[in-house]
PDB file of C-alpha atoms in Angstrom:
ATOM      1  CA  ALA A   1      15.941  22.239  17.305  1.00  0.00           C
ATOM      2  CA  GLN A   2      13.767  20.113  20.028  1.00  0.00           C
ATOM      3  CA  LYS A   3       9.984  20.647  19.480  1.00  0.00           C
ATOM      4  CA  ILE A   4       8.790  19.177  22.453  1.00  0.00           C
ATOM      5  CA  THR A   5      11.000  19.047  25.461  1.00  0.00           C
ATOM      6  CA  GLN A   6      10.710  16.887  28.460  1.00  0.00           C
ATOM      7  CA  THR A   7      13.420  17.536  31.306  1.00  0.00           C
ATOM      8  CA  GLN A   8      12.521  15.107  33.430  1.00  0.00           C
ATOM      9  CA  PRO A   9      13.895  11.275  32.567  1.00  0.00           C
ATOM     10  CA  GLY A  10      12.621   9.930  35.736  1.00  0.00           C
ATOM     11  CA  MET A  11      10.667  10.566  38.610  1.00  0.00           C
ATOM     12  CA  PHE A  12       9.683   8.975  41.905  1.00  0.00           C
ATOM     13  CA  VAL A  13       6.645   9.454  43.686  1.00  0.00           C
ATOM     14  CA  GLN A  14       4.611   8.092  46.426  1.00  0.00           C
ATOM     15  CA  GLU A  15       1.411   6.590  46.040  1.00  0.00           C
ATOM     16  CA  LYS A  16      -1.515   8.612  46.586  1.00  0.00           C
ATOM     17  CA  GLU A  17       0.297  11.828  45.927  1.00  0.00           C
ATOM     18  CA  ALA A  18      -0.113  14.103  42.710  1.00  0.00           C
ATOM     19  CA  VAL A  19       2.400  14.427  40.524  1.00  0.00           C
ATOM     20  CA  THR A  20       3.502  16.906  37.704  1.00  0.00           C
ATOM     21  CA  LEU A  21       5.186  15.849  34.382  1.00  0.00           C
ATOM     22  CA  ASP A  22       6.478  18.683  32.705  1.00  0.00           C
ATOM     23  CA  CYS A  23       6.585  19.384  29.150  1.00  0.00           C
ATOM     24  CA  THR A  24       7.713  22.587  27.085  1.00  0.00           C
ATOM     25  CA  TYR A  25       7.176  23.047  23.161  1.00  0.00           C
ATOM     26  CA  ASP A  26       8.234  25.180  20.665  1.00  0.00           C
ATOM     27  CA  THR A  27       5.986  26.202  17.493  1.00  0.00           C
ATOM     28  CA  SER A  28       5.460  29.378  15.767  1.00  0.00           C
ATOM     29  CA  ASP A  29       2.089  27.811  14.213  1.00  0.00           C
ATOM     30  CA  PRO A  30      -1.038  29.683  16.004  1.00  0.00           C
ATOM     31  CA  SER A  31      -2.953  26.399  15.674  1.00  0.00           C
ATOM     32  CA  TYR A  32      -1.744  22.985  17.083  1.00  0.00           C
ATOM     33  CA  GLY A  33      -2.807  20.622  19.533  1.00  0.00           C
ATOM     34  CA  LEU A  34      -0.851  19.014  22.410  1.00  0.00           C
ATOM     35  CA  PHE A  35      -1.159  15.555  23.855  1.00  0.00           C
ATOM     36  CA  TRP A  36      -0.125  13.156  26.558  1.00  0.00           C
ATOM     37  CA  TYR A  37       0.245   9.454  25.936  1.00  0.00           C
ATOM     38  CA  LYS A  38       1.388   6.719  28.518  1.00  0.00           C
ATOM     39  CA  GLN A  39       3.397   3.477  27.588  1.00  0.00           C
ATOM     40  CA  PRO A  40       3.201   0.830  30.156  1.00  0.00           C
ATOM     41  CA  SER A  41       5.685  -1.884  30.518  1.00  0.00           C
ATOM     42  CA  SER A  42       3.294  -3.976  27.962  1.00  0.00           C
ATOM     43  CA  GLY A  43       4.617  -1.524  25.391  1.00  0.00           C
ATOM     44  CA  GLU A  44       1.468  -0.222  24.050  1.00  0.00           C
ATOM     45  CA  MET A  45       0.547   3.893  23.453  1.00  0.00           C
ATOM     46  CA  ILE A  46      -2.301   4.832  25.361  1.00  0.00           C
ATOM     47  CA  PHE A  47      -3.803   8.358  25.017  1.00  0.00           C
ATOM     48  CA  LEU A  48      -4.410  10.261  27.987  1.00  0.00           C
ATOM     49  CA  ILE A  49      -5.404  13.840  26.871  1.00  0.00           C
ATOM     50  CA  TYR A  50      -5.494  16.704  24.589  1.00  0.00           C
ATOM     51  CA  GLN A  51      -5.313  20.688  24.645  1.00  0.00           C
ATOM     52  CA  GLY A  52      -6.047  22.472  21.952  1.00  0.00           C
ATOM     53  CA  SER A  53      -4.150  25.825  21.159  1.00  0.00           C
ATOM     54  CA  TYR A  54      -7.534  27.553  21.194  1.00  0.00           C
ATOM     55  CA  ASP A  55      -9.265  26.029  24.082  1.00  0.00           C
ATOM     56  CA  GLN A  56     -10.017  28.213  26.524  1.00  0.00           C
ATOM     57  CA  GLN A  57      -9.862  25.919  29.526  1.00  0.00           C
ATOM     58  CA  ASN A  58      -7.206  23.628  30.711  1.00  0.00           C
ATOM     59  CA  ALA A  59      -8.046  19.973  29.659  1.00  0.00           C
ATOM     60  CA  THR A  60      -9.241  17.249  32.217  1.00  0.00           C
ATOM     61  CA  GLU A  61      -9.882  13.476  31.843  1.00  0.00           C
ATOM     62  CA  GLY A  62     -10.588  12.019  34.923  1.00  0.00           C
ATOM     63  CA  ARG A  63      -7.552  12.138  37.263  1.00  0.00           C
ATOM     64  CA  TYR A  64      -5.468  13.571  34.555  1.00  0.00           C
ATOM     65  CA  SER A  65      -5.364  17.438  33.697  1.00  0.00           C
ATOM     66  CA  LEU A  66      -3.367  19.262  31.688  1.00  0.00           C
ATOM     67  CA  ASN A  67      -1.878  22.459  32.678  1.00  0.00           C
ATOM     68  CA  PHE A  68      -1.702  24.603  30.006  1.00  0.00           C
ATOM     69  CA  GLN A  69       0.259  27.925  29.848  1.00  0.00           C
ATOM     70  CA  LYS A  70       0.449  29.193  26.444  1.00  0.00           C
ATOM     71  CA  ALA A  71       2.549  32.084  26.572  1.00  0.00           C
ATOM     72  CA  ARG A  72       5.277  29.885  28.609  1.00  0.00           C
ATOM     73  CA  LYS A  73       4.570  27.387  25.671  1.00  0.00           C
ATOM     74  CA  SER A  74       4.033  24.595  28.371  1.00  0.00           C
ATOM     75  CA  ALA A  75       1.641  22.052  28.823  1.00  0.00           C
ATOM     76  CA  ASN A  76       2.291  20.022  32.006  1.00  0.00           C
ATOM     77  CA  LEU A  77       0.613  16.904  32.957  1.00  0.00           C
ATOM     78  CA  VAL A  78      -0.589  16.630  36.415  1.00  0.00           C
ATOM     79  CA  ILE A  79      -2.091  13.400  37.627  1.00  0.00           C
ATOM     80  CA  SER A  80      -3.745  13.360  41.055  1.00  0.00           C
ATOM     81  CA  ALA A  81      -3.818  10.826  43.653  1.00  0.00           C
ATOM     82  CA  SER A  82      -1.362   8.579  41.833  1.00  0.00           C
ATOM     83  CA  GLN A  83      -1.857   4.535  41.935  1.00  0.00           C
ATOM     84  CA  LEU A  84       0.616   2.215  41.472  1.00  0.00           C
ATOM     85  CA  GLY A  85      -0.707   1.599  37.671  1.00  0.00           C
ATOM     86  CA  ASP A  86       0.435   4.988  36.908  1.00  0.00           C
ATOM     87  CA  SER A  87       4.186   3.734  36.765  1.00  0.00           C
ATOM     88  CA  ALA A  88       4.862   4.094  33.027  1.00  0.00           C
ATOM     89  CA  MET A  89       6.605   6.209  30.433  1.00  0.00           C
ATOM     90  CA  TYR A  90       4.750   9.512  29.596  1.00  0.00           C
ATOM     91  CA  PHE A  91       5.219  11.050  26.418  1.00  0.00           C
ATOM     92  CA  CYS A  92       4.167  14.680  25.356  1.00  0.00           C
ATOM     93  CA  ALA A  93       3.427  15.089  21.609  1.00  0.00           C
ATOM     94  CA  MET A  94       2.380  18.240  19.714  1.00  0.00           C
ATOM     95  CA  ARG A  95       0.730  18.394  16.087  1.00  0.00           C
ATOM     96  CA  GLU A  96       0.812  21.466  14.360  1.00  0.00           C
ATOM     97  CA  MET A  97      -2.111  22.499  11.808  1.00  0.00           C
ATOM     98  CA  ASN A  98      -0.201  24.116   9.282  1.00  0.00           C
ATOM     99  CA  ARG A  99       2.904  21.720   9.126  1.00  0.00           C
ATOM    100  CA  ASP A 100       2.182  18.134   7.482  1.00  0.00           C
ATOM    101  CA  ASP A 101       0.173  17.112  10.484  1.00  0.00           C
ATOM    102  CA  LYS A 102       2.546  14.695  11.909  1.00  0.00           C
ATOM    103  CA  ILE A 103       3.010  14.040  15.771  1.00  0.00           C
ATOM    104  CA  ILE A 104       6.260  15.082  17.288  1.00  0.00           C
ATOM    105  CA  PHE A 105       7.144  13.174  20.586  1.00  0.00           C
ATOM    106  CA  GLY A 106       9.273  14.253  23.482  1.00  0.00           C
ATOM    107  CA  LYS A 107      11.897  11.696  24.845  1.00  0.00           C
ATOM    108  CA  GLY A 108       9.428  10.878  27.742  1.00  0.00           C
ATOM    109  CA  THR A 109       9.590  10.966  31.453  1.00  0.00           C
ATOM    110  CA  ARG A 110       9.491   7.391  33.074  1.00  0.00           C
ATOM    111  CA  LEU A 111       7.505   7.725  36.363  1.00  0.00           C
ATOM    112  CA  HIS A 112       7.650   5.237  38.988  1.00  0.00           C
ATOM    113  CA  ILE A 113       4.866   5.350  41.878  1.00  0.00           C
ATOM    114  CA  LEU A 114       6.308   4.051  45.310  1.00  0.00           C
ATOM    115  CA  PRO A 115       4.018   2.251  47.605  1.00  0.00           C
TER     116      PRO A 115
ATOM    117  CA  ASN B   1     -14.981  -1.509  16.926  1.00  0.00           C
ATOM    118  CA  ALA B   2     -11.563  -2.381  16.142  1.00  0.00           C
ATOM    119  CA  GLY B   3      -8.900   0.206  16.875  1.00  0.00           C
ATOM    120  CA  VAL B   4      -5.459   0.377  14.832  1.00  0.00           C
ATOM    121  CA  MET B   5      -4.489  -3.313  14.146  1.00  0.00           C
ATOM    122  CA  GLN B   6      -0.701  -3.771  13.781  1.00  0.00           C
ATOM    123  CA  ASN B   7       0.607  -7.613  12.701  1.00  0.00           C
ATOM    124  CA  PRO B   8       2.895  -8.989  13.451  1.00  0.00           C
ATOM    125  CA  ARG B   9       3.475  -8.221  16.893  1.00  0.00           C
ATOM    126  CA  HIS B  10       6.548 -10.035  17.525  1.00  0.00           C
ATOM    127  CA  LEU B  11       8.704 -10.737  14.354  1.00  0.00           C
ATOM    128  CA  VAL B  12      12.356 -12.194  14.574  1.00  0.00           C
ATOM    129  CA  ARG B  13      14.574 -11.897  11.355  1.00  0.00           C
ATOM    130  CA  ARG B  14      17.928 -12.884  10.314  1.00  0.00           C
ATOM    131  CA  ARG B  15      20.326 -10.222   9.024  1.00  0.00           C
ATOM    132  CA  GLY B  16      19.722  -9.966   5.531  1.00  0.00           C
ATOM    133  CA  GLN B  17      16.119 -10.919   5.324  1.00  0.00           C
ATOM    134  CA  GLU B  18      13.181  -8.455   4.790  1.00  0.00           C
ATOM    135  CA  ALA B  19      10.691  -7.422   7.167  1.00  0.00           C
ATOM    136  CA  ARG B  20       7.132  -6.897   6.298  1.00  0.00           C
ATOM    137  CA  LEU B  21       4.928  -4.807   9.070  1.00  0.00           C
ATOM    138  CA  ARG B  22       1.370  -4.182   8.405  1.00  0.00           C
ATOM    139  CA  CYS B  23      -1.230  -1.678  10.074  1.00  0.00           C
ATOM    140  CA  SER B  24      -4.423  -1.585   9.383  1.00  0.00           C
ATOM    141  CA  PRO B  25      -6.174   1.991  10.477  1.00  0.00           C
ATOM    142  CA  MET B  26      -9.148   2.361  12.392  1.00  0.00           C
ATOM    143  CA  LYS B  27     -12.373   2.450  10.224  1.00  0.00           C
ATOM    144  CA  GLY B  28     -12.713   5.667   8.607  1.00  0.00           C
ATOM    145  CA  HIS B  29      -9.358   6.988   9.036  1.00  0.00           C
ATOM    146  CA  SER B  30      -7.399   7.909   5.803  1.00  0.00           C
ATOM    147  CA  HIS B  31      -4.221   9.044   7.676  1.00  0.00           C
ATOM    148  CA  VAL B  32      -1.719   6.769   8.616  1.00  0.00           C
ATOM    149  CA  TYR B  33       2.109   7.447  10.498  1.00  0.00           C
ATOM    150  CA  TRP B  34       4.766   5.249  11.254  1.00  0.00           C
ATOM    151  CA  TYR B  35       7.193   5.627  14.092  1.00  0.00           C
ATOM    152  CA  ARG B  36      10.285   3.638  15.727  1.00  0.00           C
ATOM    153  CA  GLN B  37      11.070   3.495  19.011  1.00  0.00           C
ATOM    154  CA  LEU B  38      14.316   2.255  20.207  1.00  0.00           C
ATOM    155  CA  PRO B  39      14.855   0.985  23.802  1.00  0.00           C
ATOM    156  CA  GLU B  40      14.351   3.533  26.592  1.00  0.00           C
ATOM    157  CA  GLU B  41      13.863   6.070  23.899  1.00  0.00           C
ATOM    158  CA  GLY B  42      10.712   7.992  22.669  1.00  0.00           C
ATOM    159  CA  LEU B  43       9.158   7.542  19.346  1.00  0.00           C
ATOM    160  CA  LYS B  44      10.474   8.833  16.093  1.00  0.00           C
ATOM    161  CA  PHE B  45       8.488   9.922  13.342  1.00  0.00           C
ATOM    162  CA  MET B  46       9.246   8.075  10.145  1.00  0.00           C
ATOM    163  CA  VAL B  47       6.522   8.423   7.460  1.00  0.00           C
ATOM    164  CA  TYR B  48       3.118   9.693   7.014  1.00  0.00           C
ATOM    165  CA  LEU B  49       0.767   8.181   3.993  1.00  0.00           C
ATOM    166  CA  GLN B  50      -2.587   8.986   2.861  1.00  0.00           C
ATOM    167  CA  LYS B  51      -4.296   6.225   0.914  1.00  0.00           C
ATOM    168  CA  GLU B  52      -1.896   5.967  -2.558  1.00  0.00           C
ATOM    169  CA  ASN B  53       0.363   8.786  -1.232  1.00  0.00           C
ATOM    170  CA  ILE B  54       3.122   9.582   0.975  1.00  0.00           C
ATOM    171  CA  ILE B  55       2.871  12.709   2.067  1.00  0.00           C
ATOM    172  CA  ASP B  56       6.009  13.222   4.339  1.00  0.00           C
ATOM    173  CA  GLU B  57       8.814  10.456   4.466  1.00  0.00           C
ATOM    174  CA  SER B  58      11.559  12.742   6.079  1.00  0.00           C
ATOM    175  CA  GLY B  59      12.124  10.526   8.932  1.00  0.00           C
ATOM    176  CA  MET B  60      12.607   7.490   6.624  1.00  0.00           C
ATOM    177  CA  PRO B  61      16.318   6.242   6.165  1.00  0.00           C
ATOM    178  CA  LYS B  62      17.099   6.684   2.424  1.00  0.00           C
ATOM    179  CA  GLU B  63      18.039   3.063   1.804  1.00  0.00           C
ATOM    180  CA  ARG B  64      16.218  -0.201   2.429  1.00  0.00           C
ATOM    181  CA  PHE B  65      13.124   1.350   3.936  1.00  0.00           C
ATOM    182  CA  SER B  66       9.762   1.735   2.207  1.00  0.00           C
ATOM    183  CA  ALA B  67       6.131   2.266   3.170  1.00  0.00           C
ATOM    184  CA  GLU B  68       2.847   2.085   1.019  1.00  0.00           C
ATOM    185  CA  PHE B  69      -1.013   2.748   2.143  1.00  0.00           C
ATOM    186  CA  PRO B  70      -2.702   1.433  -0.954  1.00  0.00           C
ATOM    187  CA  LYS B  71      -6.217   1.980  -1.905  1.00  0.00           C
ATOM    188  CA  GLU B  72      -7.378  -1.243  -0.511  1.00  0.00           C
ATOM    189  CA  GLY B  73      -5.555  -3.067   2.250  1.00  0.00           C
ATOM    190  CA  PRO B  74      -3.379  -2.331   5.140  1.00  0.00           C
ATOM    191  CA  SER B  75      -0.429   0.101   5.231  1.00  0.00           C
ATOM    192  CA  ILE B  76       2.866  -1.855   4.869  1.00  0.00           C
ATOM    193  CA  LEU B  77       6.300  -0.702   6.250  1.00  0.00           C
ATOM    194  CA  ARG B  78       8.973  -2.827   4.167  1.00  0.00           C
ATOM    195  CA  ILE B  79      12.725  -3.346   5.516  1.00  0.00           C
ATOM    196  CA  GLN B  80      14.802  -4.889   3.160  1.00  0.00           C
ATOM    197  CA  GLN B  81      18.473  -6.453   4.250  1.00  0.00           C
ATOM    198  CA  VAL B  82      17.712  -5.899   8.016  1.00  0.00           C
ATOM    199  CA  VAL B  83      20.155  -5.359  10.237  1.00  0.00           C
ATOM    200  CA  ARG B  84      21.002  -5.285  14.249  1.00  0.00           C
ATOM    201  CA  GLY B  85      20.523  -1.836  14.145  1.00  0.00           C
ATOM    202  CA  ASP B  86      16.864  -2.417  12.777  1.00  0.00           C
ATOM    203  CA  SER B  87      15.783  -3.924  16.048  1.00  0.00           C
ATOM    204  CA  ALA B  88      13.098  -1.996  17.416  1.00  0.00           C
ATOM    205  CA  ALA B  89       9.473  -1.234  17.979  1.00  0.00           C
ATOM    206  CA  TYR B  90       7.616  -0.071  15.173  1.00  0.00           C
ATOM    207  CA  PHE B  91       4.170   1.831  15.711  1.00  0.00           C
ATOM    208  CA  CYS B  92       1.554   2.617  13.613  1.00  0.00           C
ATOM    209  CA  ALA B  93      -1.046   5.136  14.378  1.00  0.00           C
ATOM    210  CA  SER B  94      -4.241   6.460  12.257  1.00  0.00           C
ATOM    211  CA  SER B  95      -6.471   9.452  12.050  1.00  0.00           C
ATOM    212  CA  PRO B  96      -9.360  10.811  10.464  1.00  0.00           C
ATOM    213  CA  GLY B  97      -7.125  13.801   8.857  1.00  0.00           C
ATOM    214  CA  GLY B  98      -8.667  16.435   7.239  1.00  0.00           C
ATOM    215  CA  GLY B  99      -6.949  19.153   9.180  1.00  0.00           C
ATOM    216  CA  ARG B 100      -8.771  18.073  12.558  1.00  0.00           C
ATOM    217  CA  LEU B 101      -6.077  18.402  15.444  1.00  0.00           C
ATOM    218  CA  ILE B 102      -7.403  15.415  17.448  1.00  0.00           C
ATOM    219  CA  GLU B 103      -5.448  12.866  18.732  1.00  0.00           C
ATOM    220  CA  ALA B 104      -3.877   9.784  16.707  1.00  0.00           C
ATOM    221  CA  PHE B 105      -4.798   6.613  17.701  1.00  0.00           C
ATOM    222  CA  PHE B 106      -1.875   4.066  17.766  1.00  0.00           C
ATOM    223  CA  GLY B 107      -1.692   0.404  17.138  1.00  0.00           C
ATOM    224  CA  GLN B 108      -0.029  -1.775  19.817  1.00  0.00           C
ATOM    225  CA  GLY B 109       3.254  -1.970  17.821  1.00  0.00           C
ATOM    226  CA  THR B 110       5.416  -4.689  16.151  1.00  0.00           C
ATOM    227  CA  ARG B 111       8.660  -5.495  17.876  1.00  0.00           C
ATOM    228  CA  LEU B 112      11.130  -6.450  15.639  1.00  0.00           C
ATOM    229  CA  THR B 113      13.881  -8.462  16.395  1.00  0.00           C
ATOM    230  CA  VAL B 114      17.060  -8.852  14.209  1.00  0.00           C
ATOM    231  CA  VAL B 115      19.496 -11.724  15.148  1.00  0.00           C
TER     232      VAL B 115
END
């Protein structure tokens, strides 16, 4: 069964608009962490934002925020005021405390920012 | 303040040759993870190692692939008798471990091409 589901294979968004990338996850572990990574065309994996399962508030990092809805098991990434440089693949990932600690990735969403 | 270092960045091998991919984790990190990424796909977990121990190799093909993380030196992912299907980007990540659910830091990846 899929642990991390990203339902949007690709998205096109106008520059300066906000964009939401969807991510749902599946775990029975009460302690886990959720991550978003960006992979530009150059190929490196860039860490964007982290949300712990016990965190009371949604994580924010600059223009990135994570809309964490624990009961719905969703961890959507919101990018405000999108820029052309945001065009990339975005991966949602999870790490479970009581599993063997590996990070599991979703299949990714390719985001295209239009000028 | 070096991050995770992977080398080589690009590796070309003929079918039947051996490929050795190296990963030096961030300073102070004792946990290393290897992932494989096929074109236009997400990252697939291969193996999780701590110093001198393989913790989880559930994602490793049973044949031709091996990994180690010796007490001294980098982690090595070794692919023997490479085939065309081994062509992919191989990413290494490291984390401090110890049950802390913080992000894993990724290297730049090694792009293996089998000709």
